PDB file of C-alpha atoms in Angstrom:
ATOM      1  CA  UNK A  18     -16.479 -40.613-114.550  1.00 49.00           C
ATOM      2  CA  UNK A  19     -14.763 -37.466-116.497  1.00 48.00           C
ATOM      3  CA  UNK A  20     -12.037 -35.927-114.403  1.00 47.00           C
ATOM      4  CA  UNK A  21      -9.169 -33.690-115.849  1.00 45.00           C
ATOM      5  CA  UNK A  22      -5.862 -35.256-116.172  1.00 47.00           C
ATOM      6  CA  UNK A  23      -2.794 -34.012-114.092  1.00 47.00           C
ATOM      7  CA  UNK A  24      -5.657 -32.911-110.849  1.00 46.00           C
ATOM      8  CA  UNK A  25      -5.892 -34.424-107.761  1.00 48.00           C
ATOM      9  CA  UNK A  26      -8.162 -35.621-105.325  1.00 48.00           C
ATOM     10  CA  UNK A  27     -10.538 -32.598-104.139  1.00 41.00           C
ATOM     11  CA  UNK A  28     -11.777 -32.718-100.940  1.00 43.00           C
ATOM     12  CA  UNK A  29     -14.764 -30.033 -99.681  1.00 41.00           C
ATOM     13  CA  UNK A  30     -14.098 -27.709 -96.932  1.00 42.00           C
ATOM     14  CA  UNK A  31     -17.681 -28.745 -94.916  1.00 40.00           C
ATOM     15  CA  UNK A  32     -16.418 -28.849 -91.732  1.00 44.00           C
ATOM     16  CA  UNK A  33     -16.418 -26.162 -88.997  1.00 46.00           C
ATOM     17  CA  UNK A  34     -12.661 -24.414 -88.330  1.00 46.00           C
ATOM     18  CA  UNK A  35     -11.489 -26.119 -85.564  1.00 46.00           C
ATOM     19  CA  UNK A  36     -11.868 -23.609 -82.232  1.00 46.00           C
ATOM     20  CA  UNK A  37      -9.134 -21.662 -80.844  1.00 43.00           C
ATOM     21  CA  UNK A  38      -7.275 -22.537 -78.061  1.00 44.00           C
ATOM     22  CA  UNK A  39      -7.756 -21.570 -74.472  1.00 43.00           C
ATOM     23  CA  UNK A  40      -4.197 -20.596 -74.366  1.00 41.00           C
ATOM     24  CA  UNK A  41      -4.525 -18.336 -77.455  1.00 40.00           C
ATOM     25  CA  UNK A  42      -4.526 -14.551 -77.142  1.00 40.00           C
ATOM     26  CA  UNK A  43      -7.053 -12.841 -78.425  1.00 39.00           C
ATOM     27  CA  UNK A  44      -6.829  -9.485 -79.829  1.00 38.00           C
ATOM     28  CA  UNK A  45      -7.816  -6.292 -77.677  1.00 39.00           C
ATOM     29  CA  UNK A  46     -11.185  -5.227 -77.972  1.00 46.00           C
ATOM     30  CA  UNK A  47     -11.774  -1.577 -79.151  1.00 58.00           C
ATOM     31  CA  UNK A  48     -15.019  -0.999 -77.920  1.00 66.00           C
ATOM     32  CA  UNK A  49     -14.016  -0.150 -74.460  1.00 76.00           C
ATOM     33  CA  UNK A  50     -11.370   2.467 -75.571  1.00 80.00           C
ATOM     34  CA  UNK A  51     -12.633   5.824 -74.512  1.00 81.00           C
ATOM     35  CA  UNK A  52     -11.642   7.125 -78.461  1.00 78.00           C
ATOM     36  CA  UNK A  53     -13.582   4.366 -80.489  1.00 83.00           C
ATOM     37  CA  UNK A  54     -16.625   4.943 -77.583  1.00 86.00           C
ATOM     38  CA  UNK A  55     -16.747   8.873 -78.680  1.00 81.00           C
ATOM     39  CA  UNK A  56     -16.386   8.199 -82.656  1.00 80.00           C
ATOM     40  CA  UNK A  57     -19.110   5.811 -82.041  1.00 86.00           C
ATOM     41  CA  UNK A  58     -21.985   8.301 -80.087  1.00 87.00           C
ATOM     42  CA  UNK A  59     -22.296  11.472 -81.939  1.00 85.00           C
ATOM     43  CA  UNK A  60     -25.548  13.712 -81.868  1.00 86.00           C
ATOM     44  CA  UNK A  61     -28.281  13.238 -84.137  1.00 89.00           C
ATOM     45  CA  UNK A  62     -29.077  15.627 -86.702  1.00 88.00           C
ATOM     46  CA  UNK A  63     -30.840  17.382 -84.865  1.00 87.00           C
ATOM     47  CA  UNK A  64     -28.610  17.501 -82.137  1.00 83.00           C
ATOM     48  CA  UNK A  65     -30.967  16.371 -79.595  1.00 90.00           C
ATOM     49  CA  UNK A  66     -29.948  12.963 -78.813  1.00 91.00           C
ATOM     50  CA  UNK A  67     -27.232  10.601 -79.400  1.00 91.00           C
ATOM     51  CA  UNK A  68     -27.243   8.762 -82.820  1.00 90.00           C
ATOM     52  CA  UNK A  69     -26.146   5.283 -80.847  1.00 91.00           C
ATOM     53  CA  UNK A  70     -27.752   4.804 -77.593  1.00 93.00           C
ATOM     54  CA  UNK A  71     -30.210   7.334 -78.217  1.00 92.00           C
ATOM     55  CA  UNK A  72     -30.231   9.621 -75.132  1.00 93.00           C
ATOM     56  CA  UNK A  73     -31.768  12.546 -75.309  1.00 93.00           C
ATOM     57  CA  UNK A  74     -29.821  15.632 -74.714  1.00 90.00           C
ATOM     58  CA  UNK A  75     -30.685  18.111 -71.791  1.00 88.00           C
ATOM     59  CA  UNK A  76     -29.362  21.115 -69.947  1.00 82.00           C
ATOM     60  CA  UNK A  77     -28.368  19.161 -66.486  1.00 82.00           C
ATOM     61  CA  UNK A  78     -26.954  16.555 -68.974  1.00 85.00           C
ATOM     62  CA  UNK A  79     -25.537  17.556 -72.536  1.00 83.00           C
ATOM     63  CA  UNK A  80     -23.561  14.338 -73.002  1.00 84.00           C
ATOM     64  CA  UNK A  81     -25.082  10.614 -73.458  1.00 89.00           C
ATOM     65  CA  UNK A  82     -23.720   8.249 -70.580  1.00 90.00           C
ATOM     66  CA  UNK A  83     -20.684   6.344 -72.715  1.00 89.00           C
ATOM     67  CA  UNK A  84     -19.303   9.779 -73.704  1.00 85.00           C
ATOM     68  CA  UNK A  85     -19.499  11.202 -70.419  1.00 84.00           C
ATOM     69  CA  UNK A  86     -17.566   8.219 -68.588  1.00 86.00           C
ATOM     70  CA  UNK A  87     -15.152   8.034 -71.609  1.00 84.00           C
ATOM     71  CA  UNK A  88     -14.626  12.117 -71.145  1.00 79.00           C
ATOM     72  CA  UNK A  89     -13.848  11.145 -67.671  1.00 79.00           C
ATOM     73  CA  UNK A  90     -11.416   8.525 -68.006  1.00 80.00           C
ATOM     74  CA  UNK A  91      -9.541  10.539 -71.029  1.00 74.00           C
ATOM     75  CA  UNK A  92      -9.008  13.514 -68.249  1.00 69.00           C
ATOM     76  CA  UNK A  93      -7.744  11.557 -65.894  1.00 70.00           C
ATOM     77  CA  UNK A  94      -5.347   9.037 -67.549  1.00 68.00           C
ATOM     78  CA  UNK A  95      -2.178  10.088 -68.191  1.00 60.00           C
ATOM     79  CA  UNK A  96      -0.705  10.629 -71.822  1.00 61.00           C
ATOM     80  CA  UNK A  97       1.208   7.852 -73.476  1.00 59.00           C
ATOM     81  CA  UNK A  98       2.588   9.791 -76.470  1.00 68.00           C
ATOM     82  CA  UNK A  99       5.317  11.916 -75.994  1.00 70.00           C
ATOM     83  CA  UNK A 100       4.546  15.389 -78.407  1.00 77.00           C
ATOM     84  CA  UNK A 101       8.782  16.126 -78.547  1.00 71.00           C
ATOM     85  CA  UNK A 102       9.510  14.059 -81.083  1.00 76.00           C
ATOM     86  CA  UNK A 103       6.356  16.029 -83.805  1.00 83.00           C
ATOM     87  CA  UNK A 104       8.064  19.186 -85.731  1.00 85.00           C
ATOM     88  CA  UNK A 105       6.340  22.256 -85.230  1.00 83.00           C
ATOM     89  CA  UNK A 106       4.465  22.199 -88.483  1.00 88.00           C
ATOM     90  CA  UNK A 107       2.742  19.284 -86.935  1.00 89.00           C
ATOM     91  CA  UNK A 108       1.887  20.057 -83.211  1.00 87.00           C
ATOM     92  CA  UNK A 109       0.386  23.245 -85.495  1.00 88.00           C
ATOM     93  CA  UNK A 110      -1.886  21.162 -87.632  1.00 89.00           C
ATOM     94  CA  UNK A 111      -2.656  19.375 -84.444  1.00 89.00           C
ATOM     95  CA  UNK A 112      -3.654  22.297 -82.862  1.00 87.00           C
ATOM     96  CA  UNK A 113      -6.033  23.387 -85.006  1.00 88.00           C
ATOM     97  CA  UNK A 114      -7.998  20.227 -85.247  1.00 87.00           C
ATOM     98  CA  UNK A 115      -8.316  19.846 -81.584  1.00 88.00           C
ATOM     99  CA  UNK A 116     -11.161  23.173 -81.616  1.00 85.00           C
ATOM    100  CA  UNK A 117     -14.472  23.076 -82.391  1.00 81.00           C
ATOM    101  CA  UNK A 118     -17.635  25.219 -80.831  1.00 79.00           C
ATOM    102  CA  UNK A 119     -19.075  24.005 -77.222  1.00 77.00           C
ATOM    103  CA  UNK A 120     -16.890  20.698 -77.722  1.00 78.00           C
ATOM    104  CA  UNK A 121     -13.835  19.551 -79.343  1.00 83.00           C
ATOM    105  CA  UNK A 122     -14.338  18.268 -82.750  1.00 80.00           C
ATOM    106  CA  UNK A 123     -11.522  15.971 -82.822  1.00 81.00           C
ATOM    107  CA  UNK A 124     -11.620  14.294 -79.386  1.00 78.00           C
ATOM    108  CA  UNK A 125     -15.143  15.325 -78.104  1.00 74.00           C
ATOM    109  CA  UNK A 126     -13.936  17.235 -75.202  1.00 78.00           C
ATOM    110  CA  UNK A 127     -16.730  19.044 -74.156  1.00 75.00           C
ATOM    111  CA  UNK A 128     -16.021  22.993 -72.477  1.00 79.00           C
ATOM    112  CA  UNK A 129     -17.070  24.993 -69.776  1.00 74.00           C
ATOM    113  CA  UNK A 130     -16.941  28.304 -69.046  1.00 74.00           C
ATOM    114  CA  UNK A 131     -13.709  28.687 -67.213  1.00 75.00           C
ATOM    115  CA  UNK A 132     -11.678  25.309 -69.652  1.00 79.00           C
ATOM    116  CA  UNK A 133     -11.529  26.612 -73.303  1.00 82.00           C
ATOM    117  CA  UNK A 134      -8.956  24.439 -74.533  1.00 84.00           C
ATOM    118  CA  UNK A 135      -9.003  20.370 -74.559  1.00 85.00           C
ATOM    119  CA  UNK A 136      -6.133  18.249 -72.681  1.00 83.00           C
ATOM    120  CA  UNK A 137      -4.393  17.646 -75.893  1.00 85.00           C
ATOM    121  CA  UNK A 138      -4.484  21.182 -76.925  1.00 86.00           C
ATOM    122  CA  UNK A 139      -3.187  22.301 -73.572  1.00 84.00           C
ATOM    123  CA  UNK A 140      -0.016  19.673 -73.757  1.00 84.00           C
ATOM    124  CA  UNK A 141       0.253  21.005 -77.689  1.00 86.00           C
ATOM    125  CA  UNK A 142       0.190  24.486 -76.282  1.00 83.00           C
ATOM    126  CA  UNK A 143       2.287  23.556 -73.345  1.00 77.00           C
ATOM    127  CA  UNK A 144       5.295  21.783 -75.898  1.00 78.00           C
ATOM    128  CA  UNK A 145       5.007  24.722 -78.222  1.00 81.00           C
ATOM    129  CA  UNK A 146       6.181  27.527 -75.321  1.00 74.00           C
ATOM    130  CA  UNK A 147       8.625  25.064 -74.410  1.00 70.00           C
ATOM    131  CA  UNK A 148      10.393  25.540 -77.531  1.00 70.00           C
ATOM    132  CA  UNK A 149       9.477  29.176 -77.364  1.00 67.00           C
ATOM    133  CA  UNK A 150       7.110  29.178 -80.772  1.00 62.00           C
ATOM    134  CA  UNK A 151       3.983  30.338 -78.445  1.00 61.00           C
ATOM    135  CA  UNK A 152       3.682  33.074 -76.131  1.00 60.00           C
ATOM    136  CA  UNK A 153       4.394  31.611 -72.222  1.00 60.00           C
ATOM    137  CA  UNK A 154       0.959  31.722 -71.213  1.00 60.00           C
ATOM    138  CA  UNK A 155      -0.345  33.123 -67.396  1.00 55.00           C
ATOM    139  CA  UNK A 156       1.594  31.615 -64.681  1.00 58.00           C
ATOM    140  CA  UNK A 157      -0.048  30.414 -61.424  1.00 59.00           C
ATOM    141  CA  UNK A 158       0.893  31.559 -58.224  1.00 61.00           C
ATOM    142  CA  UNK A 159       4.398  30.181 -56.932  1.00 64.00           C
ATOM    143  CA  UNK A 160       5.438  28.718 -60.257  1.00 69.00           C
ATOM    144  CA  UNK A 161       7.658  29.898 -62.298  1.00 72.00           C
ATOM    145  CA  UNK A 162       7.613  30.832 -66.037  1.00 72.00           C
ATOM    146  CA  UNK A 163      10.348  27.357 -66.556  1.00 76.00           C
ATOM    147  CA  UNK A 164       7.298  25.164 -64.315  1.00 71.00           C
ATOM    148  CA  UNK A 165       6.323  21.745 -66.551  1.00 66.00           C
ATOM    149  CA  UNK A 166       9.088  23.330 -69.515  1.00 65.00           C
ATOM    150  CA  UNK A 167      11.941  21.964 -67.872  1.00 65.00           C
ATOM    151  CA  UNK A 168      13.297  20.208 -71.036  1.00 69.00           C
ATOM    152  CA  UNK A 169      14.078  24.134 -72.640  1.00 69.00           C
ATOM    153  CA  UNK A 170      15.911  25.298 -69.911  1.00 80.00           C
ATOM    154  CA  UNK A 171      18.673  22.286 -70.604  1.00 84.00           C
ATOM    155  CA  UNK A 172      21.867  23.061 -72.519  1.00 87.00           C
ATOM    156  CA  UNK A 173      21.611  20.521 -75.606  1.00 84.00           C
ATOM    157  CA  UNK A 174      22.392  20.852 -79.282  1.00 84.00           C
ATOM    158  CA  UNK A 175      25.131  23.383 -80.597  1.00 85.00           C
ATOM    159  CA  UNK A 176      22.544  26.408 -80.949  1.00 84.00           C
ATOM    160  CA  UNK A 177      22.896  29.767 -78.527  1.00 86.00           C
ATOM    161  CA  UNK A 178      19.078  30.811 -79.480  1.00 82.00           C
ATOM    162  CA  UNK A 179      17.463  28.471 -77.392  1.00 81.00           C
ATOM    163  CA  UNK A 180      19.462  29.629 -74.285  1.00 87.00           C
ATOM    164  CA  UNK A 181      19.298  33.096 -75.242  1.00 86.00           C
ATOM    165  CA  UNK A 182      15.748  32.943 -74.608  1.00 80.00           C
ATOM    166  CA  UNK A 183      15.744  30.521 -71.904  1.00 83.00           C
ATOM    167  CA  UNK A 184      17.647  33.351 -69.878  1.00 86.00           C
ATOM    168  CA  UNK A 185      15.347  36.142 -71.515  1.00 82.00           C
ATOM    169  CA  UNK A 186      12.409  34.284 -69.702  1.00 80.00           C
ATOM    170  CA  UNK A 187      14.522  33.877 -66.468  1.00 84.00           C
ATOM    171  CA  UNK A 188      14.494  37.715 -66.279  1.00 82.00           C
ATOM    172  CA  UNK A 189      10.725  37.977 -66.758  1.00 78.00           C
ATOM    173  CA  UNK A 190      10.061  35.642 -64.336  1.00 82.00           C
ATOM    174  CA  UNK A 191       8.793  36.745 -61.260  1.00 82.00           C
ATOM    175  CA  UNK A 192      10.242  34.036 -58.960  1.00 86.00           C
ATOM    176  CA  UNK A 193      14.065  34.960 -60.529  1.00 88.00           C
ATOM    177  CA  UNK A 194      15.092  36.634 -56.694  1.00 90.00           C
ATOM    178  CA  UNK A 195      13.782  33.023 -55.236  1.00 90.00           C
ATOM    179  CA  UNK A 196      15.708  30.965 -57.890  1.00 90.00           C
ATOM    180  CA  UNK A 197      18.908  32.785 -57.484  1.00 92.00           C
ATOM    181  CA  UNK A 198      18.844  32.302 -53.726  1.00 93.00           C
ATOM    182  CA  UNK A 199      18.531  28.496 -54.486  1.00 93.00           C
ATOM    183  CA  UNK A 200      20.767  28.531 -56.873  1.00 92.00           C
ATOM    184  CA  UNK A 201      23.454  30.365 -54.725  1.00 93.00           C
ATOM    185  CA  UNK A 202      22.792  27.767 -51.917  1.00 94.00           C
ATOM    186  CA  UNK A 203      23.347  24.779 -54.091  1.00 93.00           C
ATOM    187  CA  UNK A 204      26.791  26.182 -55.244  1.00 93.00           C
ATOM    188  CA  UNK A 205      27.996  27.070 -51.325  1.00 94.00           C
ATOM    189  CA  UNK A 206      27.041  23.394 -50.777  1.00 93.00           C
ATOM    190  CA  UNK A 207      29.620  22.065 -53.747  1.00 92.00           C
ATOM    191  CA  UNK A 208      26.817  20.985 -56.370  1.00 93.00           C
ATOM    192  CA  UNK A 209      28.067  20.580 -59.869  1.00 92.00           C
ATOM    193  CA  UNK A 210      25.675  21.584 -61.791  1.00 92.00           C
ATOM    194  CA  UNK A 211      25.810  20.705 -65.448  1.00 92.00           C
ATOM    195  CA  UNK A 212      23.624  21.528 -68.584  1.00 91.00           C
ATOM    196  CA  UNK A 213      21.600  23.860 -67.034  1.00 90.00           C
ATOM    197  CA  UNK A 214      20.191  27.121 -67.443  1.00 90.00           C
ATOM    198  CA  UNK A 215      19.092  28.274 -63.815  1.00 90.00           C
ATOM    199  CA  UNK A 216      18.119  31.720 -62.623  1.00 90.00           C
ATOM    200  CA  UNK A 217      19.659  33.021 -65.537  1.00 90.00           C
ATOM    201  CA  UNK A 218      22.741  31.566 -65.649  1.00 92.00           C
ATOM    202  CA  UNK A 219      23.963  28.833 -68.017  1.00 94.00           C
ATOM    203  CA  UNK A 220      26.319  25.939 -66.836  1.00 94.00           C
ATOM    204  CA  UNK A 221      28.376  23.728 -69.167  1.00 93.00           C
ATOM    205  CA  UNK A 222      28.811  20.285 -68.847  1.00 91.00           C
ATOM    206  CA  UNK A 223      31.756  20.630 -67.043  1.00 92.00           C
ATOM    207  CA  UNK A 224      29.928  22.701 -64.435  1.00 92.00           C
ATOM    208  CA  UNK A 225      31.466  26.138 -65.230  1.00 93.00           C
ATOM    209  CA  UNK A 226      29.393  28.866 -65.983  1.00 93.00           C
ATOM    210  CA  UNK A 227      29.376  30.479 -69.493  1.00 93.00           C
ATOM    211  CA  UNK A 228      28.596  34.619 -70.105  1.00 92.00           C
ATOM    212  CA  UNK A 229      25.831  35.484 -72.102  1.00 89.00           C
ATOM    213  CA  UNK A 230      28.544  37.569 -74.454  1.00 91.00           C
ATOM    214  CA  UNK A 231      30.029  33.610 -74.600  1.00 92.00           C
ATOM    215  CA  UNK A 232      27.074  31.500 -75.935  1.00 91.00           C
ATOM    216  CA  UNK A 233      28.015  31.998 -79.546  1.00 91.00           C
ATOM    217  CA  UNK A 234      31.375  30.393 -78.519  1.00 92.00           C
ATOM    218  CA  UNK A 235      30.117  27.670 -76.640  1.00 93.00           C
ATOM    219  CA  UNK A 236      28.011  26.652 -79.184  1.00 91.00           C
ATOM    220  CA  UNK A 237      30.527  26.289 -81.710  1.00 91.00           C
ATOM    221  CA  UNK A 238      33.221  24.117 -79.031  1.00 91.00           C
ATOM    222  CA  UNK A 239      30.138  22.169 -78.765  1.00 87.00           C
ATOM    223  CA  UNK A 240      29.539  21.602 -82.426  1.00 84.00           C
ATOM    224  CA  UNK A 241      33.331  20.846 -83.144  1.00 78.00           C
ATOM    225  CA  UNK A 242      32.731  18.247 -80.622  1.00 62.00           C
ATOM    226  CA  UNK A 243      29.824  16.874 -82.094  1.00 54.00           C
ATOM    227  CA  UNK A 244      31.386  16.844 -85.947  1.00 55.00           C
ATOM    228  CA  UNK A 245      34.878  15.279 -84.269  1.00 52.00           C
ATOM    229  CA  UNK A 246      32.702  12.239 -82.854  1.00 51.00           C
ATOM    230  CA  UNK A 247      31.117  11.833 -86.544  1.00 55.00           C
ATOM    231  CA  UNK A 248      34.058  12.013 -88.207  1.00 56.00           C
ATOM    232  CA  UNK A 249      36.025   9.460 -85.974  1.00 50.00           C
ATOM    233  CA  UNK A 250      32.928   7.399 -86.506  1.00 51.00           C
ATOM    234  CA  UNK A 251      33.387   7.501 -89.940  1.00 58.00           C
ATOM    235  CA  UNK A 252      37.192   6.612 -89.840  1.00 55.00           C
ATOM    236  CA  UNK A 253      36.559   3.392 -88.477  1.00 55.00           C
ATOM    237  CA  UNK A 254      33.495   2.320 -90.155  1.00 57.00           C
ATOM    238  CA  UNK A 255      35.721   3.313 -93.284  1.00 58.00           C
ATOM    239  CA  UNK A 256      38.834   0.791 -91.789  1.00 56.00           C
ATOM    240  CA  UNK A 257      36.344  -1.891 -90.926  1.00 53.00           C
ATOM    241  CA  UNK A 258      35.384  -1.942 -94.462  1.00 50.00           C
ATOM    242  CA  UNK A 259      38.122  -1.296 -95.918  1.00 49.00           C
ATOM    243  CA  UNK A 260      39.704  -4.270 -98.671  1.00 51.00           C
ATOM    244  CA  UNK A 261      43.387  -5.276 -99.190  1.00 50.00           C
ATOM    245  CA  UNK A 262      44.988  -4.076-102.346  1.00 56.00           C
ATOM    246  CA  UNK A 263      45.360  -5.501-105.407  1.00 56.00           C
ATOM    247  CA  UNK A 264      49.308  -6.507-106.145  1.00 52.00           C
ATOM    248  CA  UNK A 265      50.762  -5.267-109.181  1.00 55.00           C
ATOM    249  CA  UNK A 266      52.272  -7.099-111.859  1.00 53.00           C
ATOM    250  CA  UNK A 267      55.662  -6.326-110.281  1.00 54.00           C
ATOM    251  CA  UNK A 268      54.623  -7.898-107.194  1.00 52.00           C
ATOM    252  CA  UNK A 269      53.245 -10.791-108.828  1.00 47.00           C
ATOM    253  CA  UNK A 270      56.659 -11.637-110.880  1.00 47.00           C
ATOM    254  CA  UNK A 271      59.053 -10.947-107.822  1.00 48.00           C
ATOM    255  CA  UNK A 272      56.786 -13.375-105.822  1.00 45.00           C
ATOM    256  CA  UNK A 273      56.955 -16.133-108.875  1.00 46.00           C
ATOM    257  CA  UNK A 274      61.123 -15.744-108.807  1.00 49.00           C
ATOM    258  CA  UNK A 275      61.554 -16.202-105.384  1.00 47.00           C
ATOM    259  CA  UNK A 276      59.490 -19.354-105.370  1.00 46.00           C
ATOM    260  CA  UNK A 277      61.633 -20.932-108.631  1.00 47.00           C
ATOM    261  CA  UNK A 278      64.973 -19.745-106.608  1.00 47.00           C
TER     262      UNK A 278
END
């Protein structure tokens, strides 16, 4: 028998992989995801029946079945991406690929006469007033203009725009007379009321209220704060690191005599 020198025994894989476990996870099917369920039935050609099951399109029923129930579910889940940590630049892109002509080419929304705009466009539009790049759209009746945009009507960073138009909004809104009254009560009662920009008025985090003409200031005792906190940061990642010095020759010579003495 010829075999090559320096090779082992082979042995041939015939056998069947032995089965998984019953104890073994395995991973989540995709199928029943409501996204993977509308990439999946799209319209014919002709765009009289679904390309996957095959219904046939009609007036009392425009969607197939899967994309109906899946439409459904999507609507009334709630989301599980936050959109404040995408720039602007991106909830824009976003927003234009959530559009599309009877239904949203993106998710597959489909919409009616009085719902224009698919749920992710509506949170997209609803993050972009909150940072005051949109127009505030319509209110409803007995909400105000700050109503599910609570996060831009709280003091952060070291910027006085933000606030500027947080209070510019306050005076548009039409519930301002209501808010104030609140407001008012909540001081009377001893509140401290930090961060905030309510009914107008802007409250540090020490609770004290800052003037309009003061913003500019504000910001900047804020920002000092912010840049002290780096730099003592700094300081002590800079000791922690930091390496004994070399001695000198001098050093080394004094340190030689004493030991001979």
């Amino acid at each position: 028998m010829n075999t090559l020198v320096g090779t082992g025994p082979l042995r041939l894989v015939t056998a069947r992989p032995a089965p998984l476990r019953q104890g073994t996870r395995s991973a989540p099917s995709s199928s029943k995801d409501p996204r993977h369920i509308l990439a999946r039935h799209l319209p014919n050609m002709t765009e009289t029946a679904c390309s996957t099951c095959h219904f046939v399109y009609s007036k009392e029923q425009p969607l197939c079945p899967p994309v109906a129930e899946a439409l459904r579910k999507m609507a009334t889940s709630a989301p599980t991406k936050s959109l404040s940590n995408y720039s602007t630049t991106r909830l824009r892109a976003m927003q234009r690929e959530h559009c599309g002509t009877g239904r949203c080419r993106r998710c597959g929304f489909v919409y009616t006469p009085s719902v224009r705009l698919c749920p992710t466009s509506r949170r997209i539009a609803l993050e972009l007033e909150t940072r005051f790049k949109a127009p505030i759209s319509e209110i409803k009746a007995g909400k105000g203009l700050c109503s599910g945009k609570g996060t831009a009507w709280t003091v952060t960073g070291n910027e006085s725009a933000p606030w500027r138009q947080a209070v510019a909004a306050c005076a548009q809104c039409p519930l301002l007379a209501q808010c104030a009254t609140e407001l008012e009560r909540r001081l009377s009662s001893g509140e401290k009321i930090s961060d905030q920009i309510l009914a107008g008025r802007l409250f540090s985090t020490q609770g004290a209220e800052i003037d309009i003409e003061g913003f500019d200031k504000y910001a900047d005792r804020r920002g000092v704060k912010t840049k002290g906190r780096n730099s003592r940061a700094r300081r002590r990642a800079a000791g922690c690191t930091a390496t004994a010095p070399m001695p000198t020759a001098s050093d080394q010579l004094t340190l030689f005599g004493s030991a001979a003495a």
